[in-house]
C-alpha cells in the first residue's frame, strides 16, 4: 500500500487581484511524510504564497491540495488540528507573557489544565526560556521572540509543521537551538515544510528541496544528489544562483 | 466554548495592559462629561440662575436712569459695575472696555431720557383730551437705552440679554408714563384723580414640561449632557479596538489565528464580548459620575427615573453598535493612522450630525434629515426618551432595534470583507 503523502499539490495557481503576473503558475509537488522539505527561492518567487495557501490563510485561484489525504479547502477545519505554522513575523501578543501567549494558543488547539501547563513548561525548558516565561514578549530579545514564535507552532505536536523563514535575523545561538530542535522534531516523525534564504542552513537541514521562481518550480530533489550533478553546482547556493540568476529581485 | 473563553481571557489581558487605551476608554469620557456638562450648564439654567456683569452709565440722572439701575441691582441675574479702576465710567470708557472684551455688555442711559418719556405722556393726554396733535417726533426726542455688546458675544446670548432688558425696562417705562399721564390729566379734571400706577400684568405664564408620564425628571444640563457625551465616549472605543485589530494583522497574529482551530466569528465574538463589557462599564461609570461627582461641582445630580431596564437596553445596543462600527473600520483600514484618523473623524461627524453638540431641532432642514443616519442620534434620542421624557422599553424599542441592526450589519460586513480579502 502506497503511504499517503504529507502534502500533495496539483497545478496550484494564484493570481492576486490587480496583478499582471501569477504569483503561482500551476505548481505541483509531493512531499512524503517524515521529510524536511525546503522551499527555496528569491524574493517574490512565490514561497510565502505557497505556504499561506497550504496553511489555509489564502485561497488558491486554481489547482488543489491534499494534506495527509485531506482536501485543503473542504476539510480545512480538520487540517488545522494536524498542522502547525511558524510565520515569518513574530505572531505573538507583545503585552502578554510568553506563558500567557502559549497558554492561549494551546487552548485553541484543545489543550487545557495540567496538560497545557506541563506542555508549555516543557517547551519553554527546551528552548531555554523557563526563567523568562513570565516576562512580556514585547520585552524579549529578537532571538527569544523567535524561539517563542516557534514554540507557538509546535505546542500541540502537529504532524506537519510549516516554517516561513524561522531563523531570520537572530543570533547564532538561537539559530542553533532552533535548527537542532527541528531535526529532533523530524526524527520524532514530524514533517517539516520550510522556507529560507539561508542556503547553507537549508542544505544542512533539508532532506529534499524545491527551488521556486516566478511562481514555478524550477528544480527539486535531494540536496546531496543535486550538488555536483552539473558543472558549477558546488553547493546549494551555487545551484540557486545558477538557476535563478544574479539579478536583484525587488518586487 | 473553551476556545471562546480562552480568546476572551486573552482579549481581556491585552486590554487591561493597554494603559493608553484604558485611559481613552474610561478617563477621557469622565473628563469629557464633566467638562462639557459644566460648560453647557449655563445655557441650560434660567437667566436668574446666572450672573451677568455689565457696565452701567447713567447720564439721565432722573427716574429712568435710577429706576433701571435699581431694577438691575434688584434683579438677581445682573451685576452692575459703575466704576472701573476707581474711575467713573464715561461713554468712551464703556466702549473701550467692552470692545476689549473685559466686559461683555455695557448700558448707557443718555441724558433727557426720562424727560422724553414724560413728554410723550403729556402729548398723549393733550391729544386725547384737547385734540392737540403731537408734533412729529424724531429719534432725538425718544428715550433711548444704548447697549454695547462684545463682538465675540454669541447672538443667542445677546438676544437673551436684550429680551430680559426689554421686558424689565418696559415696566419702568410704563411706570413713568402712568405718572406723567396722571399728572397731566390732573390739570384738565375738576377733581384731581387718584394717582395712576402701573397695573400689574394681567397675564401669568406657567411652564410645564410635556410628558405622558409622571416623572420627577427636570430637564437640565446633566440630564442632557451625561447621556450625550457618554454615547460619544462609547463610540471612542473605535481607537483601541481598531488598534487591536490592526496590530493583530500587522504582526501576523491574524494569520496565525486563521491557521488555528476556531473561526472568525469566535475571534471577533470575543472582541465584541470584551468591548461590550467595556461599553457597559463606561456607561455605569458615567451614571455614577452623573449621580455622585457632578453634584460636587454645583451641578444637579443625574436622575435615572424608574425605567432602569430601558436604560440598560439602550446602553447595551449603543455599545454593540459602537463595537460593530469599530470592527468594520478596523477591517477596512490598512494602517493604524488610517484607522485612528478615519475612526475619530467619522465619530465626530456622526456625533455632530447626531445632535450630541447642537440639538437636532436647531439644525437646518438638510442636517436634520442627515441626523437620521447617525447611530449616535438613534442612541441619543432613546436616552432622551428615558431621561427627559420618562419613556420606557416600548418608547425606545425602535431606537434599540435600529442600533442592534446596525451592529449586525456592520459586523457581517466586516466578516464578509475580511473573507473576501483572503480570496484576493
XYZ file of C-alpha atoms in Angstrom:
675
model
C 0.000 0.000 0.000
C 1.356 3.405 -1.005
C 1.642 5.643 2.034
C -0.391 8.862 1.945
C 1.928 11.780 1.219
C 2.092 14.529 3.766
C 1.387 17.086 1.060
C 0.167 16.691 -2.476
C -0.056 19.846 -4.572
C -1.587 19.684 -8.036
C -1.406 22.570 -10.516
C -1.646 25.157 -7.777
C -2.224 28.636 -9.141
C -2.655 32.004 -7.506
C -3.069 35.388 -9.133
C -3.569 38.311 -6.760
C -6.293 40.792 -7.647
C -4.892 43.508 -9.886
C -1.607 41.669 -10.512
C -0.353 41.190 -14.078
C 1.645 38.051 -13.375
C 0.512 34.998 -11.408
C 2.209 34.544 -8.059
C 1.925 30.789 -8.543
C 1.697 29.345 -12.017
C 0.412 25.815 -11.699
C 2.946 24.236 -9.375
C 2.784 20.561 -8.485
C 4.656 18.936 -5.623
C 4.510 15.862 -3.466
C 6.110 15.771 -0.033
C 6.209 12.366 1.649
C 5.640 12.122 5.389
C 8.706 12.465 7.553
C 10.590 14.817 5.242
C 12.189 18.135 5.959
C 11.248 19.849 2.745
C 12.853 23.162 1.824
C 11.001 25.534 -0.441
C 13.635 27.950 -1.662
C 13.514 30.901 -3.991
C 14.384 34.558 -4.381
C 12.161 37.362 -3.083
C 8.731 37.330 -4.708
C 9.216 33.814 -6.104
C 6.004 32.517 -4.508
C 7.299 30.747 -1.366
C 5.164 32.599 1.166
C 2.132 32.442 -1.130
C 2.540 28.644 -1.303
C 2.912 28.332 2.472
C -0.061 30.648 3.063
C -2.263 28.587 0.765
C -1.086 25.353 2.397
C -1.985 26.784 5.813
C -5.405 27.983 4.660
C -4.606 31.682 5.042
C -5.071 32.329 1.324
C -7.375 30.687 -1.158
C -5.883 29.464 -4.423
C -7.091 30.650 -7.823
C -6.756 27.135 -9.193
C -5.488 23.633 -8.517
C -5.897 21.561 -5.398
C -4.001 20.486 -2.311
C -4.301 17.436 -0.124
C -2.724 17.443 3.297
C -2.378 13.937 4.745
C -5.085 12.947 2.290
C -7.490 15.721 3.297
C -8.718 18.353 0.867
C -7.264 21.689 1.942
C -10.447 23.651 1.305
C -13.257 21.254 2.119
C -11.539 19.753 5.154
C -9.757 22.867 6.309
C -11.089 22.660 9.872
C -9.759 19.123 10.305
C -6.414 20.100 8.763
C -5.993 22.937 11.296
C -5.541 20.350 14.052
C -2.758 18.441 12.299
C -0.643 21.324 11.064
C 1.485 23.820 12.919
C 2.553 27.161 11.498
C 5.550 29.311 12.351
C 5.122 32.510 10.394
C 7.915 34.810 9.324
C 6.544 37.563 11.600
C 6.649 37.321 15.368
C 2.958 36.485 15.626
C 2.619 36.863 19.382
C 0.891 39.333 21.689
C 3.677 41.618 22.950
C 1.730 42.671 26.052
C 1.217 39.067 27.126
C 3.913 36.976 28.756
C 5.352 34.022 26.849
C 3.424 31.680 29.112
C 0.144 33.577 28.547
C 0.691 33.600 24.779
C 1.424 29.891 24.721
C -1.454 29.001 27.016
C -3.841 30.912 24.766
C -2.502 29.192 21.650
C -2.535 25.788 23.336
C -6.158 26.323 24.405
C -7.119 26.974 20.811
C -5.800 23.506 19.953
C -7.867 21.940 22.712
C -5.135 21.629 25.340
C -6.180 22.536 28.836
C -5.436 22.317 32.525
C -2.329 20.473 33.669
C -1.599 19.046 30.214
C -1.382 22.549 28.803
C 0.692 23.911 31.681
C 3.103 20.963 31.527
C 3.487 21.218 27.765
C 4.167 24.971 27.962
C 6.763 24.410 30.692
C 8.385 21.591 28.718
C 8.699 23.729 25.573
C 9.976 26.754 27.471
C 12.576 24.499 29.078
C 13.706 23.007 25.762
C 14.247 26.483 24.342
C 15.938 27.860 27.459
C 13.113 30.207 28.341
C 11.820 28.809 31.626
C 13.247 31.752 33.555
C 11.610 34.241 31.233
C 8.176 32.612 30.847
C 6.571 35.320 32.960
C 8.080 38.216 31.053
C 6.085 40.089 28.438
C 7.085 39.009 24.935
C 7.420 42.667 23.915
C 10.414 42.852 26.271
C 12.177 39.822 24.781
C 15.259 39.951 22.553
C 14.867 39.051 18.858
C 16.199 35.534 19.381
C 13.909 34.871 22.361
C 10.898 36.067 20.377
C 11.815 33.726 17.510
C 12.042 30.810 19.921
C 8.603 31.546 21.423
C 7.257 32.013 17.898
C 8.475 28.509 17.104
C 7.057 27.038 20.322
C 3.658 28.506 19.396
C 3.741 26.409 16.218
C 4.751 23.109 17.827
C 2.942 23.277 21.167
C 0.141 20.977 20.003
C 2.592 18.491 18.419
C 1.425 18.819 14.821
C 2.110 16.131 12.219
C 3.153 18.752 9.682
C 4.983 21.931 10.575
C 5.207 24.894 8.224
C 8.054 27.301 8.872
C 8.415 30.520 6.939
C 11.942 31.865 7.457
C 12.064 30.753 11.107
C 15.620 31.885 11.750
C 15.668 35.254 10.046
C 17.549 37.992 11.906
C 18.552 36.096 15.025
C 21.774 35.318 16.859
C 23.792 32.178 16.131
C 22.922 30.587 19.474
C 19.181 30.915 18.953
C 19.529 29.667 15.376
C 21.455 26.625 16.514
C 18.877 25.777 19.171
C 16.080 26.100 16.620
C 17.826 24.001 13.948
C 18.737 21.284 16.450
C 15.185 21.162 17.723
C 13.738 20.957 14.220
C 15.997 17.987 13.465
C 14.842 16.255 16.622
C 11.217 17.036 15.858
C 11.649 15.483 12.417
C 13.296 12.409 13.904
C 10.195 12.036 16.056
C 8.072 11.904 12.897
C 7.002 15.476 12.164
C 7.050 16.506 8.526
C 8.597 19.944 8.139
C 7.989 22.335 5.275
C 10.488 25.118 5.476
C 11.337 28.259 3.540
C 14.556 30.164 3.968
C 17.025 32.486 2.330
C 19.862 30.747 4.152
C 21.116 28.180 1.640
C 23.699 26.723 3.991
C 21.022 26.183 6.622
C 18.690 24.569 4.086
C 21.452 22.287 2.843
C 22.191 21.218 6.395
C 18.575 20.713 7.431
C 16.516 19.617 4.435
C 16.101 16.090 3.176
C 14.662 17.425 -0.071
C 14.194 20.824 -1.628
C 12.368 22.609 -4.419
C 13.550 25.876 -5.931
C 10.718 28.099 -6.976
C 10.976 31.180 -9.186
C 8.329 33.363 -10.820
C 5.622 31.067 -9.499
C 7.093 27.887 -10.987
C 9.121 25.011 -9.582
C 12.374 25.105 -11.499
C 14.054 22.159 -9.820
C 13.542 19.733 -6.982
C 15.342 16.832 -5.391
C 17.693 15.852 -2.590
C 20.373 18.474 -1.899
C 23.091 15.832 -1.757
C 22.213 14.491 -5.185
C 21.842 17.965 -6.703
C 25.261 19.162 -5.565
C 27.855 18.068 -8.135
C 25.232 16.849 -10.610
C 26.203 19.577 -13.072
C 29.353 21.642 -13.617
C 29.349 24.598 -11.233
C 26.835 23.009 -8.843
C 29.287 23.043 -5.913
C 26.788 23.759 -3.184
C 23.146 24.709 -2.798
C 23.889 28.417 -3.070
C 25.672 28.000 -6.399
C 22.782 25.901 -7.724
C 20.370 28.542 -6.538
C 22.276 31.387 -8.202
C 22.731 29.499 -11.464
C 19.047 28.677 -11.679
C 17.542 31.956 -10.512
C 20.230 34.349 -11.773
C 22.154 37.126 -10.056
C 19.717 39.896 -10.889
C 18.292 41.658 -7.844
C 14.704 40.712 -7.099
C 12.774 43.658 -5.830
C 9.036 43.393 -6.152
C -16.757 27.032 24.094
C -13.374 26.587 25.819
C -11.731 28.290 22.846
C -14.144 31.192 23.137
C -13.351 31.688 26.819
C -9.626 31.358 26.129
C -9.972 34.088 23.486
C -11.949 36.263 25.891
C -9.271 35.830 28.547
C -6.594 36.774 26.022
C -8.568 39.854 24.874
C -9.056 40.872 28.490
C -5.328 40.645 29.232
C -4.473 42.593 26.079
C -6.976 45.286 27.039
C -6.013 45.711 30.682
C -2.338 46.040 29.771
C -3.050 48.803 27.289
C -2.888 51.758 29.677
C -3.274 54.352 26.954
C -6.329 52.559 25.610
C -7.853 52.274 29.080
C -7.291 55.982 29.654
C -9.033 56.727 26.395
C -11.901 54.426 27.280
C -12.543 55.484 30.869
C -10.699 58.657 31.802
C -11.373 60.651 28.656
C -15.181 60.155 28.814
C -15.261 61.073 32.504
C -13.361 64.298 31.854
C -15.457 64.971 28.757
C -18.762 64.536 30.582
C -17.621 66.693 33.491
C -16.161 69.500 31.379
C -18.962 69.608 28.803
C -21.670 69.488 31.458
C -20.040 72.307 33.392
C -19.554 74.393 30.248
C -23.036 73.838 28.936
C -24.677 74.175 32.320
C -25.110 77.936 31.999
C -27.045 77.650 28.761
C -29.480 75.232 30.393
C -30.039 77.328 33.505
C -32.680 80.006 33.672
C -31.319 83.531 33.341
C -31.956 84.276 37.010
C -29.643 81.394 37.976
C -26.630 83.075 36.389
C -24.880 86.432 36.928
C -24.208 88.750 34.017
C -21.719 91.504 34.799
C -22.436 94.720 32.937
C -21.117 98.270 32.841
C -23.733 100.896 33.629
C -23.565 104.605 32.850
C -26.453 106.805 33.949
C -26.292 110.162 32.151
C -30.034 110.628 32.571
C -29.790 111.243 36.317
C -33.564 111.059 36.529
C -36.276 108.459 37.039
C -35.434 106.166 34.097
C -31.720 106.087 34.886
C -32.194 105.489 38.603
C -35.068 103.019 38.175
C -33.150 100.978 35.609
C -30.154 100.824 37.926
C -32.305 99.878 40.920
C -34.081 97.290 38.824
C -30.824 95.837 37.596
C -29.481 95.623 41.131
C -32.680 94.086 42.442
C -32.825 91.556 39.663
C -30.594 88.704 40.756
C -29.081 87.998 37.398
C -27.171 91.275 36.745
C -24.090 92.502 38.474
C -23.867 96.254 37.860
C -20.478 97.934 37.532
C -20.423 101.762 37.506
C -16.716 102.326 38.047
C -13.657 100.680 36.526
C -10.331 101.020 38.347
C -11.844 103.659 40.643
C -12.873 105.891 37.751
C -16.459 106.836 36.984
C -17.493 105.436 33.638
C -17.777 107.542 30.517
C -19.251 106.668 27.156
C -15.730 106.284 25.753
C -14.648 104.061 28.636
C -17.667 101.781 28.240
C -16.937 101.428 24.553
C -13.266 100.618 25.060
C -13.864 98.176 27.944
C -16.494 96.245 26.036
C -14.522 96.377 22.780
C -11.501 94.941 24.626
C -13.648 92.057 25.836
C -13.159 92.983 29.505
C -16.927 93.177 29.844
C -19.486 91.629 27.530
C -22.179 94.263 27.952
C -22.378 97.995 28.649
C -25.558 100.022 29.169
C -25.809 103.813 28.808
C -28.912 105.871 29.546
C -28.405 109.191 27.750
C -29.434 112.430 29.468
C -33.018 113.562 28.910
C -34.381 110.030 28.513
C -36.868 110.377 31.376
C -37.971 113.774 30.078
C -38.654 112.216 26.703
C -40.988 109.641 28.283
C -42.739 112.310 30.329
C -43.190 114.492 27.251
C -44.673 111.559 25.389
C -47.176 111.050 28.263
C -48.172 114.689 28.200
C -48.630 114.630 24.445
C -50.863 111.562 24.666
C -53.145 113.270 27.201
C -53.276 116.522 25.212
C -54.083 114.581 22.076
C -56.846 112.621 23.791
C -58.493 115.434 25.769
C -57.798 118.607 23.773
C -57.296 117.061 20.352
C -53.892 118.713 20.048
C -51.791 116.822 17.517
C -48.390 115.871 18.847
C -45.545 117.336 16.777
C -43.844 114.734 14.572
C -41.162 113.167 16.698
C -37.656 112.283 15.536
C -35.351 109.844 17.195
C -33.593 112.598 19.144
C -36.800 113.126 21.121
C -37.130 109.440 22.109
C -35.990 107.912 25.337
C -33.014 105.719 24.491
C -31.103 102.940 26.168
C -27.803 102.166 24.474
C -26.465 98.633 24.845
C -22.869 97.898 23.897
C -22.019 94.288 23.114
C -18.715 92.494 22.923
C -18.449 91.462 19.246
C -17.404 87.988 20.393
C -20.686 87.510 22.230
C -22.920 84.767 20.907
C -26.035 86.020 19.132
C -28.307 83.815 21.197
C -26.856 85.227 24.422
C -27.195 88.801 23.098
C -30.870 88.190 22.332
C -31.429 86.678 25.760
C -29.972 89.756 27.465
C -31.836 92.140 25.196
C -35.166 90.371 25.806
C -34.593 90.413 29.531
C -33.755 94.123 29.455
C -36.734 94.972 27.251
C -39.076 93.045 29.467
C -37.631 94.711 32.521
C -37.406 98.337 31.207
C -40.897 98.249 29.718
C -42.236 98.026 33.275
C -40.150 101.047 34.287
C -41.274 102.948 31.196
C -44.913 102.125 31.950
C -44.489 103.448 35.499
C -43.026 106.774 34.306
C -45.682 107.024 31.616
C -48.516 106.407 34.098
C -47.102 109.027 36.406
C -46.833 111.557 33.556
C -50.362 110.786 32.369
C -51.676 111.082 35.877
C -50.024 114.471 36.412
C -51.145 115.791 33.022
C -54.753 114.656 33.405
C -54.986 116.314 36.829
C -54.774 119.700 35.074
C -57.900 119.010 32.966
C -60.189 117.473 35.563
C -62.222 119.391 38.130
C -61.289 116.936 40.858
C -57.751 115.540 40.862
C -57.916 111.783 40.174
C -56.294 109.213 42.358
C -52.698 108.770 41.242
C -52.426 106.177 38.446
C -49.949 103.435 38.912
C -48.733 100.817 36.513
C -51.112 97.929 36.824
C -49.601 94.502 37.378
C -49.533 92.198 34.401
C -52.845 90.575 33.662
C -51.170 87.561 32.091
C -49.227 84.984 34.006
C -47.014 82.311 32.465
C -46.718 78.770 33.703
C -44.092 76.449 32.261
C -44.943 72.753 32.055
C -42.636 70.064 30.652
C -44.859 67.941 28.436
C -44.584 64.213 29.180
C -47.121 61.407 29.102
C -45.843 60.096 32.377
C -45.500 61.489 35.823
C -41.801 61.948 36.320
C -39.505 63.563 38.811
C -37.064 64.339 35.990
C -36.302 68.002 35.359
C -34.564 68.797 32.065
C -31.178 70.317 32.862
C -27.616 70.238 31.630
C -26.864 66.984 33.455
C -29.859 65.134 32.015
C -28.849 66.351 28.542
C -25.084 66.153 28.675
C -24.384 62.953 30.563
C -26.108 60.685 28.007
C -24.899 62.742 25.037
C -21.218 62.659 25.950
C -21.398 59.110 27.240
C -22.618 57.979 23.810
C -19.803 59.959 22.198
C -17.281 58.292 24.507
C -18.737 54.823 23.897
C -18.060 55.270 20.195
C -14.494 56.249 21.008
C -13.690 52.588 21.670
C -13.041 52.756 17.944
C -9.475 53.853 18.723
C -8.357 50.926 20.931
C -10.462 48.361 19.088
C -9.272 49.254 15.584
C -5.746 49.467 17.001
C -6.138 45.956 18.399
C -7.361 44.592 15.037
C -4.638 46.303 13.017
C -1.902 45.228 15.432
C -3.090 41.642 15.042
C -2.974 41.982 11.280
C 0.374 43.760 11.074
C 2.106 41.390 13.497
C 0.931 38.285 11.640
C -1.282 37.274 14.592
C -4.390 37.470 12.425
C -2.786 34.955 10.063
C -1.769 32.699 12.925
C -5.345 32.827 14.253
C -6.587 31.767 10.807
C -4.384 28.678 10.909
C -5.625 27.653 14.357
C -8.835 25.789 15.164
C -11.792 28.093 15.680
C -13.432 30.531 13.350
C -13.518 34.217 12.678
C -16.849 34.710 14.443
C -15.318 33.203 17.579
C -12.351 35.537 17.421
C -14.472 38.622 16.651
C -17.126 37.439 19.103
C -14.574 37.566 21.926
C -13.640 41.128 20.979
C -17.307 42.118 20.822
C -17.882 40.485 24.206
C -14.973 42.281 25.887
C -15.736 45.650 24.336
C -19.420 45.294 25.196
C -18.379 44.881 28.817
C -16.123 47.907 28.380
C -19.028 49.946 26.955
C -21.352 48.902 29.766
C -18.653 49.735 32.313
C -18.201 53.141 30.683
C -21.931 53.674 30.946
C -22.033 52.620 34.595
C -19.087 54.906 35.346
C -20.832 57.845 33.688
C -24.012 57.201 35.672
C -22.028 57.146 38.914
C -20.260 60.312 37.808
C -23.593 61.954 36.994
C -25.151 60.972 40.298
C -22.235 61.368 42.675
C -19.490 63.544 41.212
C -21.354 66.249 39.307
C -23.248 67.495 42.412
C -19.830 68.228 43.951
C -19.360 70.765 41.148
C -22.623 72.543 41.968
C -24.476 70.700 39.245
C -27.777 68.913 39.720
C -27.488 65.129 40.181
C -28.420 62.832 37.316
C -31.894 61.401 37.777
C -32.276 57.995 36.179
C -36.032 57.703 36.545
C -37.864 54.433 37.017
C -37.062 52.798 33.658
C -33.737 51.134 34.505
C -34.298 48.188 32.132
C -34.823 50.559 29.231
C -31.600 52.342 30.182
C -29.667 49.073 30.186
C -31.179 48.108 26.833
C -30.141 51.412 25.289
C -26.642 51.199 26.781
C -26.236 47.630 25.531
C -27.401 48.325 21.983
C -25.336 51.513 21.832
C -22.185 49.704 22.872
C -22.917 46.912 20.382
C -23.374 49.484 17.609
C -20.092 51.159 18.584
C -18.314 47.788 18.637
C -19.706 46.705 15.266
C -18.715 50.005 13.692
C -15.207 49.775 15.189
C -14.720 46.229 13.904
C -15.805 47.336 10.425
C -13.432 50.323 10.391
C -10.630 48.133 11.764
C -11.243 45.616 8.976
C -11.297 48.176 6.171
C -8.393 50.353 7.366
C -4.943 49.232 6.269
C -2.867 51.120 8.837
C -3.065 52.491 12.377
C -3.080 56.036 11.054
C -5.932 55.359 8.667
C -7.983 53.736 11.408
C -7.235 56.401 14.011
C -7.909 59.369 11.747
C -10.912 57.937 9.941
C -12.299 56.447 13.134
C -12.018 59.637 15.142
C -13.200 61.988 12.414
C -16.121 59.761 11.445
C -17.274 59.518 15.072
C -17.002 63.298 15.449
C -19.065 63.806 12.281
C -21.648 61.226 13.354
C -21.790 62.927 16.764
C -22.192 66.368 15.223
C -24.992 65.363 12.889
C -26.433 63.140 15.599
C -27.175 66.070 17.868
C -24.511 65.471 20.512
C -23.286 69.077 20.376
C -26.221 71.024 18.958
C -29.783 69.739 19.365
C -31.162 68.356 16.115
C -34.188 70.685 16.189
C -31.836 73.684 15.928
C -30.169 72.358 12.788
C -31.127 73.358 9.237
C -33.526 71.014 7.438
C -30.779 69.283 5.470
C -28.813 68.439 8.612
C -31.962 67.353 10.419
C -32.511 64.850 7.621
C -28.844 63.819 7.788
C -29.108 63.239 11.545
C -31.407 60.294 10.869
C -28.493 58.248 9.518
C -26.340 58.678 12.614
C -26.468 55.800 15.124
C -25.443 58.335 17.759
C -28.702 60.136 17.050
C -30.731 56.934 17.452
C -29.000 56.353 20.743
C -29.323 59.930 21.986
C -32.998 60.016 21.085
C -33.508 56.780 23.018
C -31.730 58.088 26.111
C -33.710 61.344 25.953
C -36.899 59.295 25.797
C -35.912 57.713 29.102
C -34.032 60.504 30.886
C -36.076 63.502 29.777
C -39.469 62.240 28.703
C -39.841 59.429 31.228
C -40.209 56.782 28.491
C -39.691 53.041 28.904
C -38.814 49.990 26.828
C -41.783 50.457 24.481
C -40.720 54.020 23.673
C -37.103 53.082 22.966
C -37.717 49.760 21.204
C -37.342 51.317 17.761
C -34.080 53.060 18.674
C -32.653 49.948 20.307
C -33.734 47.835 17.337
C -32.050 50.203 14.872
C -28.825 50.134 16.890
C -28.830 46.334 17.081
C -29.464 46.098 13.341
C -26.571 48.500 12.760
C -24.355 46.228 14.871
C -25.436 43.113 12.961
C -24.918 44.749 9.561
C -21.501 46.246 10.373
C -20.208 43.002 11.898
C -21.447 40.918 8.950
C -19.884 43.382 6.520
C -16.581 43.198 8.412
C -16.572 39.386 8.221
C -17.514 39.484 4.513
C -14.745 41.978 3.704
C -12.200 40.001 5.691
C -13.189 36.746 3.961
C -13.067 38.435 0.558
C -9.554 39.697 1.225
C -8.396 36.081 1.662
C -9.638 35.386 -1.842
C -7.907 38.441 -3.284
